[in-house]
């Protein structure tokens, strides 16, 4: 399994430790899954969102259409400085494209 995929489940909001935290606080994998499922169900803000995956560090950002950004990284990392670390490489995916691809593969979500 590629290293990036292995660490995806461990990325936390802002790099905080989730030890003892409520289960309702999602890791990156859960947050992206919820976002994609909302997009598949036709939620406009979810469909307009983007997921940015860092190539330089184990980090992921969810960009909402209103301009807010939720950053996920390994516990102990500083998510705020990710875009300021010099040459940064990342891939940005439109959530609508991911949702539409899932619909093509698995069928539409029942309304």
Short mmCIF file of N, CA and C in Angstrom, two decimals:
data_model
loop_
_atom_site.label_atom_id
_atom_site.label_comp_id
_atom_site.label_asym_id
_atom_site.label_seq_id
_atom_site.Cartn_x
_atom_site.Cartn_y
_atom_site.Cartn_z
N UNK A 1 0.86 -1.17 0.00
CA UNK A 1 0.00 0.00 0.00
C UNK A 1 0.91 1.24 0.00
N UNK A 2 0.62 2.21 -0.86
CA UNK A 2 1.45 3.42 -0.89
C UNK A 2 1.45 4.13 0.47
N UNK A 3 2.60 4.70 0.81
CA UNK A 3 2.76 5.36 2.11
C UNK A 3 1.72 6.45 2.33
N UNK A 4 1.42 7.23 1.30
CA UNK A 4 0.45 8.32 1.44
C UNK A 4 -0.91 7.79 1.87
N UNK A 5 -1.30 6.65 1.33
CA UNK A 5 -2.61 6.07 1.67
C UNK A 5 -2.59 5.54 3.09
N UNK A 6 -1.47 4.93 3.51
CA UNK A 6 -1.37 4.41 4.87
C UNK A 6 -1.60 5.51 5.90
N UNK A 7 -1.03 6.68 5.69
CA UNK A 7 -1.10 7.76 6.67
C UNK A 7 -2.40 8.56 6.59
N UNK A 8 -3.17 8.40 5.54
CA UNK A 8 -4.41 9.15 5.34
C UNK A 8 -5.35 9.01 6.54
N UNK A 9 -5.43 7.81 7.12
CA UNK A 9 -6.32 7.56 8.25
C UNK A 9 -5.84 8.20 9.55
N UNK A 10 -4.58 8.64 9.60
CA UNK A 10 -4.03 9.20 10.82
C UNK A 10 -3.99 10.73 10.83
N UNK A 11 -4.34 11.36 9.72
CA UNK A 11 -4.31 12.81 9.64
C UNK A 11 -5.45 13.37 10.48
N UNK A 12 -5.13 14.30 11.38
CA UNK A 12 -6.13 14.86 12.28
C UNK A 12 -6.32 16.35 12.00
N UNK A 13 -7.45 16.91 12.44
CA UNK A 13 -7.68 18.34 12.22
C UNK A 13 -6.58 19.18 12.88
N UNK A 14 -5.86 19.92 12.08
CA UNK A 14 -4.81 20.78 12.59
C UNK A 14 -3.64 20.08 13.24
N UNK A 15 -3.57 18.76 13.12
CA UNK A 15 -2.47 18.01 13.71
C UNK A 15 -2.60 17.80 15.21
N UNK A 16 -3.80 18.01 15.76
CA UNK A 16 -3.98 17.81 17.20
C UNK A 16 -4.09 16.33 17.52
N UNK A 17 -3.73 15.97 18.73
CA UNK A 17 -3.89 14.59 19.18
C UNK A 17 -5.36 14.35 19.47
N UNK A 18 -5.87 13.24 19.02
CA UNK A 18 -7.27 12.89 19.27
C UNK A 18 -7.40 11.89 20.43
N UNK A 19 -6.31 11.67 21.15
CA UNK A 19 -6.36 10.77 22.31
C UNK A 19 -7.37 11.32 23.32
N UNK A 20 -8.36 10.53 23.63
CA UNK A 20 -9.39 10.94 24.58
C UNK A 20 -10.46 11.85 24.01
N UNK A 21 -10.34 12.19 22.74
CA UNK A 21 -11.33 13.07 22.11
C UNK A 21 -12.58 12.27 21.72
N UNK A 22 -13.72 12.93 21.58
CA UNK A 22 -14.94 12.23 21.15
C UNK A 22 -14.76 11.61 19.76
N UNK A 23 -15.40 10.50 19.53
CA UNK A 23 -15.32 9.83 18.22
C UNK A 23 -15.93 10.68 17.11
N UNK A 24 -16.70 11.71 17.46
CA UNK A 24 -17.35 12.54 16.45
C UNK A 24 -16.36 13.48 15.75
N UNK A 25 -15.13 13.60 16.25
CA UNK A 25 -14.12 14.43 15.59
C UNK A 25 -13.48 13.56 14.52
N UNK A 26 -13.65 13.92 13.25
CA UNK A 26 -13.19 13.04 12.17
C UNK A 26 -11.71 13.18 11.83
N UNK A 27 -11.13 12.07 11.42
CA UNK A 27 -9.81 12.11 10.80
C UNK A 27 -10.04 12.54 9.35
N UNK A 28 -8.97 12.73 8.59
CA UNK A 28 -9.10 13.18 7.20
C UNK A 28 -9.92 12.19 6.37
N UNK A 29 -9.69 10.90 6.57
CA UNK A 29 -10.41 9.92 5.75
C UNK A 29 -11.91 9.99 5.99
N UNK A 30 -12.32 10.18 7.23
CA UNK A 30 -13.75 10.28 7.54
C UNK A 30 -14.33 11.59 7.01
N UNK A 31 -13.60 12.69 7.19
CA UNK A 31 -14.08 13.99 6.71
C UNK A 31 -14.27 13.99 5.20
N UNK A 32 -13.33 13.41 4.47
CA UNK A 32 -13.44 13.35 3.01
C UNK A 32 -14.59 12.42 2.61
N UNK A 33 -14.74 11.29 3.29
CA UNK A 33 -15.83 10.37 2.97
C UNK A 33 -17.19 11.03 3.17
N UNK A 34 -17.35 11.77 4.25
CA UNK A 34 -18.61 12.48 4.50
C UNK A 34 -18.84 13.53 3.43
N UNK A 35 -17.81 14.28 3.09
CA UNK A 35 -17.92 15.33 2.08
C UNK A 35 -18.32 14.74 0.73
N UNK A 36 -17.70 13.65 0.33
CA UNK A 36 -18.01 13.01 -0.96
C UNK A 36 -19.44 12.46 -0.95
N UNK A 37 -19.84 11.85 0.15
CA UNK A 37 -21.22 11.33 0.22
C UNK A 37 -22.24 12.47 0.18
N UNK A 38 -21.93 13.60 0.83
CA UNK A 38 -22.82 14.76 0.73
C UNK A 38 -22.90 15.25 -0.71
N UNK A 39 -21.76 15.27 -1.40
CA UNK A 39 -21.74 15.69 -2.80
C UNK A 39 -22.54 14.73 -3.67
N UNK A 40 -22.43 13.45 -3.38
CA UNK A 40 -23.20 12.45 -4.14
C UNK A 40 -24.70 12.63 -3.92
N UNK A 41 -25.07 13.13 -2.73
CA UNK A 41 -26.47 13.36 -2.41
C UNK A 41 -26.97 14.70 -2.94
N UNK A 42 -26.06 15.47 -3.58
CA UNK A 42 -26.47 16.71 -4.20
C UNK A 42 -26.31 17.96 -3.36
N UNK A 43 -25.62 17.88 -2.23
CA UNK A 43 -25.41 19.06 -1.38
C UNK A 43 -24.48 20.02 -2.14
N UNK A 44 -24.99 21.19 -2.46
CA UNK A 44 -24.30 22.15 -3.32
C UNK A 44 -22.92 22.54 -2.79
N UNK A 45 -22.83 22.91 -1.50
CA UNK A 45 -21.54 23.32 -0.93
C UNK A 45 -20.52 22.18 -0.98
N UNK A 46 -20.97 20.96 -0.77
CA UNK A 46 -20.06 19.81 -0.84
C UNK A 46 -19.55 19.64 -2.27
N UNK A 47 -20.44 19.77 -3.24
CA UNK A 47 -20.05 19.58 -4.64
C UNK A 47 -19.06 20.67 -5.09
N UNK A 48 -19.14 21.85 -4.50
CA UNK A 48 -18.25 22.95 -4.88
C UNK A 48 -16.93 22.93 -4.11
N UNK A 49 -16.78 22.03 -3.16
CA UNK A 49 -15.57 21.94 -2.35
C UNK A 49 -14.45 21.27 -3.13
N UNK A 50 -13.23 21.42 -2.60
CA UNK A 50 -12.04 20.79 -3.20
C UNK A 50 -11.21 20.14 -2.11
N UNK A 51 -10.53 19.06 -2.47
CA UNK A 51 -9.61 18.37 -1.58
C UNK A 51 -8.22 18.53 -2.15
N UNK A 52 -7.31 19.08 -1.34
CA UNK A 52 -5.92 19.29 -1.76
C UNK A 52 -5.03 18.33 -0.97
N UNK A 53 -4.25 17.55 -1.69
CA UNK A 53 -3.37 16.56 -1.07
C UNK A 53 -1.93 17.01 -1.28
N UNK A 54 -1.20 17.14 -0.17
CA UNK A 54 0.19 17.61 -0.22
C UNK A 54 1.11 16.49 -0.67
N UNK A 55 2.06 16.83 -1.52
CA UNK A 55 3.10 15.88 -1.93
C UNK A 55 4.33 16.01 -1.03
N UNK A 56 4.49 17.14 -0.35
CA UNK A 56 5.67 17.42 0.45
C UNK A 56 5.56 16.94 1.89
N UNK A 57 4.38 16.83 2.37
CA UNK A 57 4.20 16.39 3.75
C UNK A 57 2.93 15.57 3.83
N UNK A 58 2.78 14.86 4.92
CA UNK A 58 1.56 14.08 5.11
C UNK A 58 0.48 15.05 5.56
N UNK A 59 -0.23 15.60 4.59
CA UNK A 59 -1.23 16.61 4.90
C UNK A 59 -2.30 16.66 3.82
N UNK A 60 -3.46 17.15 4.21
CA UNK A 60 -4.60 17.26 3.32
C UNK A 60 -5.39 18.49 3.74
N UNK A 61 -5.94 19.21 2.78
CA UNK A 61 -6.77 20.37 3.08
C UNK A 61 -8.11 20.23 2.36
N UNK A 62 -9.17 20.60 3.04
CA UNK A 62 -10.49 20.65 2.44
C UNK A 62 -10.86 22.12 2.29
N UNK A 63 -11.02 22.55 1.04
CA UNK A 63 -11.36 23.94 0.72
C UNK A 63 -12.87 24.02 0.46
N UNK A 64 -13.56 24.82 1.27
CA UNK A 64 -15.00 25.01 1.11
C UNK A 64 -15.24 26.21 0.20
N UNK A 65 -16.39 26.25 -0.48
CA UNK A 65 -16.66 27.35 -1.42
C UNK A 65 -16.77 28.72 -0.75
N UNK A 66 -16.99 28.77 0.54
CA UNK A 66 -17.09 30.05 1.24
C UNK A 66 -15.73 30.62 1.60
N UNK A 67 -14.66 29.88 1.28
CA UNK A 67 -13.30 30.35 1.54
C UNK A 67 -12.63 29.73 2.74
N UNK A 68 -13.34 28.96 3.53
CA UNK A 68 -12.71 28.33 4.69
C UNK A 68 -11.90 27.11 4.26
N UNK A 69 -10.86 26.81 5.02
CA UNK A 69 -9.99 25.67 4.73
C UNK A 69 -9.81 24.86 6.00
N UNK A 70 -10.11 23.57 5.92
CA UNK A 70 -9.86 22.65 7.03
C UNK A 70 -8.60 21.86 6.70
N UNK A 71 -7.58 21.98 7.54
CA UNK A 71 -6.31 21.29 7.29
C UNK A 71 -6.16 20.10 8.22
N UNK A 72 -5.71 18.99 7.65
CA UNK A 72 -5.46 17.76 8.38
C UNK A 72 -4.00 17.38 8.19
N UNK A 73 -3.34 17.00 9.27
CA UNK A 73 -1.95 16.54 9.17
C UNK A 73 -1.68 15.55 10.29
N UNK A 74 -0.46 15.04 10.31
CA UNK A 74 -0.09 14.08 11.35
C UNK A 74 -0.10 14.79 12.70
N UNK A 75 -0.52 14.11 13.77
CA UNK A 75 -0.50 14.72 15.09
C UNK A 75 0.90 15.27 15.41
N UNK A 76 0.91 16.50 15.89
CA UNK A 76 2.16 17.17 16.23
C UNK A 76 2.70 18.06 15.13
N UNK A 77 2.23 17.88 13.88
CA UNK A 77 2.65 18.76 12.79
C UNK A 77 1.89 20.08 12.90
N UNK A 78 2.46 21.12 12.33
CA UNK A 78 1.80 22.43 12.33
C UNK A 78 1.13 22.63 10.97
N UNK A 79 -0.17 22.47 10.94
CA UNK A 79 -0.92 22.56 9.68
C UNK A 79 -0.94 23.96 9.11
N UNK A 80 -0.82 24.98 9.95
CA UNK A 80 -0.91 26.37 9.49
C UNK A 80 0.27 26.73 8.59
N UNK A 81 1.43 26.17 8.87
CA UNK A 81 2.62 26.53 8.09
C UNK A 81 2.79 25.72 6.81
N UNK A 82 1.90 24.77 6.54
CA UNK A 82 2.04 23.93 5.36
C UNK A 82 2.21 24.75 4.09
N UNK A 83 1.34 25.74 3.80
CA UNK A 83 1.49 26.46 2.53
C UNK A 83 2.68 27.44 2.52
N UNK A 84 3.35 27.63 3.64
CA UNK A 84 4.43 28.61 3.72
C UNK A 84 5.82 27.97 3.78
N UNK A 85 5.93 26.68 3.48
CA UNK A 85 7.20 25.97 3.62
C UNK A 85 8.05 26.03 2.36
N UNK A 86 7.95 27.07 1.60
CA UNK A 86 8.73 27.14 0.37
C UNK A 86 8.00 26.44 -0.77
N UNK A 87 8.76 25.77 -1.63
CA UNK A 87 8.18 25.10 -2.78
C UNK A 87 7.24 23.99 -2.30
N UNK A 88 5.99 24.19 -2.56
CA UNK A 88 4.98 23.22 -2.12
C UNK A 88 4.32 22.59 -3.33
N UNK A 89 4.26 21.28 -3.35
CA UNK A 89 3.59 20.56 -4.42
C UNK A 89 2.35 19.88 -3.86
N UNK A 90 1.26 20.03 -4.57
CA UNK A 90 0.03 19.38 -4.14
C UNK A 90 -0.85 19.09 -5.35
N UNK A 91 -1.82 18.24 -5.13
CA UNK A 91 -2.82 17.93 -6.14
C UNK A 91 -4.18 18.31 -5.56
N UNK A 92 -4.95 19.06 -6.33
CA UNK A 92 -6.27 19.49 -5.88
C UNK A 92 -7.33 18.78 -6.72
N UNK A 93 -8.28 18.17 -6.03
CA UNK A 93 -9.35 17.42 -6.68
C UNK A 93 -10.69 18.08 -6.38
N UNK A 94 -11.52 18.23 -7.39
CA UNK A 94 -12.88 18.74 -7.20
C UNK A 94 -13.73 17.62 -6.61
N UNK A 95 -14.42 17.92 -5.53
CA UNK A 95 -15.25 16.92 -4.87
C UNK A 95 -16.37 16.45 -5.79
N UNK A 96 -16.91 17.35 -6.60
CA UNK A 96 -17.96 16.95 -7.54
C UNK A 96 -17.45 15.88 -8.50
N UNK A 97 -16.21 16.00 -8.94
CA UNK A 97 -15.64 15.00 -9.87
C UNK A 97 -15.50 13.65 -9.18
N UNK A 98 -15.06 13.67 -7.92
CA UNK A 98 -14.94 12.42 -7.16
C UNK A 98 -16.32 11.79 -6.99
N UNK A 99 -17.29 12.61 -6.60
CA UNK A 99 -18.65 12.11 -6.39
C UNK A 99 -19.24 11.54 -7.68
N UNK A 100 -19.04 12.24 -8.79
CA UNK A 100 -19.56 11.75 -10.07
C UNK A 100 -18.88 10.46 -10.49
N UNK A 101 -17.57 10.34 -10.22
CA UNK A 101 -16.87 9.10 -10.54
C UNK A 101 -17.42 7.95 -9.71
N UNK A 102 -17.67 8.19 -8.43
CA UNK A 102 -18.26 7.15 -7.58
C UNK A 102 -19.64 6.76 -8.09
N UNK A 103 -20.44 7.75 -8.50
CA UNK A 103 -21.76 7.46 -9.05
C UNK A 103 -21.65 6.60 -10.30
N UNK A 104 -20.66 6.88 -11.16
CA UNK A 104 -20.46 6.08 -12.38
C UNK A 104 -20.06 4.65 -12.04
N UNK A 105 -19.24 4.51 -11.01
CA UNK A 105 -18.74 3.17 -10.65
C UNK A 105 -19.77 2.39 -9.85
N UNK A 106 -20.37 3.02 -8.84
CA UNK A 106 -21.23 2.31 -7.90
C UNK A 106 -22.72 2.57 -8.08
N UNK A 107 -23.09 3.48 -8.97
CA UNK A 107 -24.49 3.84 -9.16
C UNK A 107 -24.85 5.04 -8.32
N UNK A 108 -25.89 5.72 -8.71
CA UNK A 108 -26.34 6.94 -8.02
C UNK A 108 -26.83 6.61 -6.61
N UNK A 109 -26.68 7.60 -5.73
CA UNK A 109 -27.21 7.48 -4.37
C UNK A 109 -28.70 7.70 -4.43
N UNK A 110 -29.45 6.83 -3.77
CA UNK A 110 -30.91 6.98 -3.74
C UNK A 110 -31.28 8.20 -2.92
N UNK A 111 -32.17 9.01 -3.45
CA UNK A 111 -32.57 10.24 -2.76
C UNK A 111 -33.63 9.99 -1.73
#
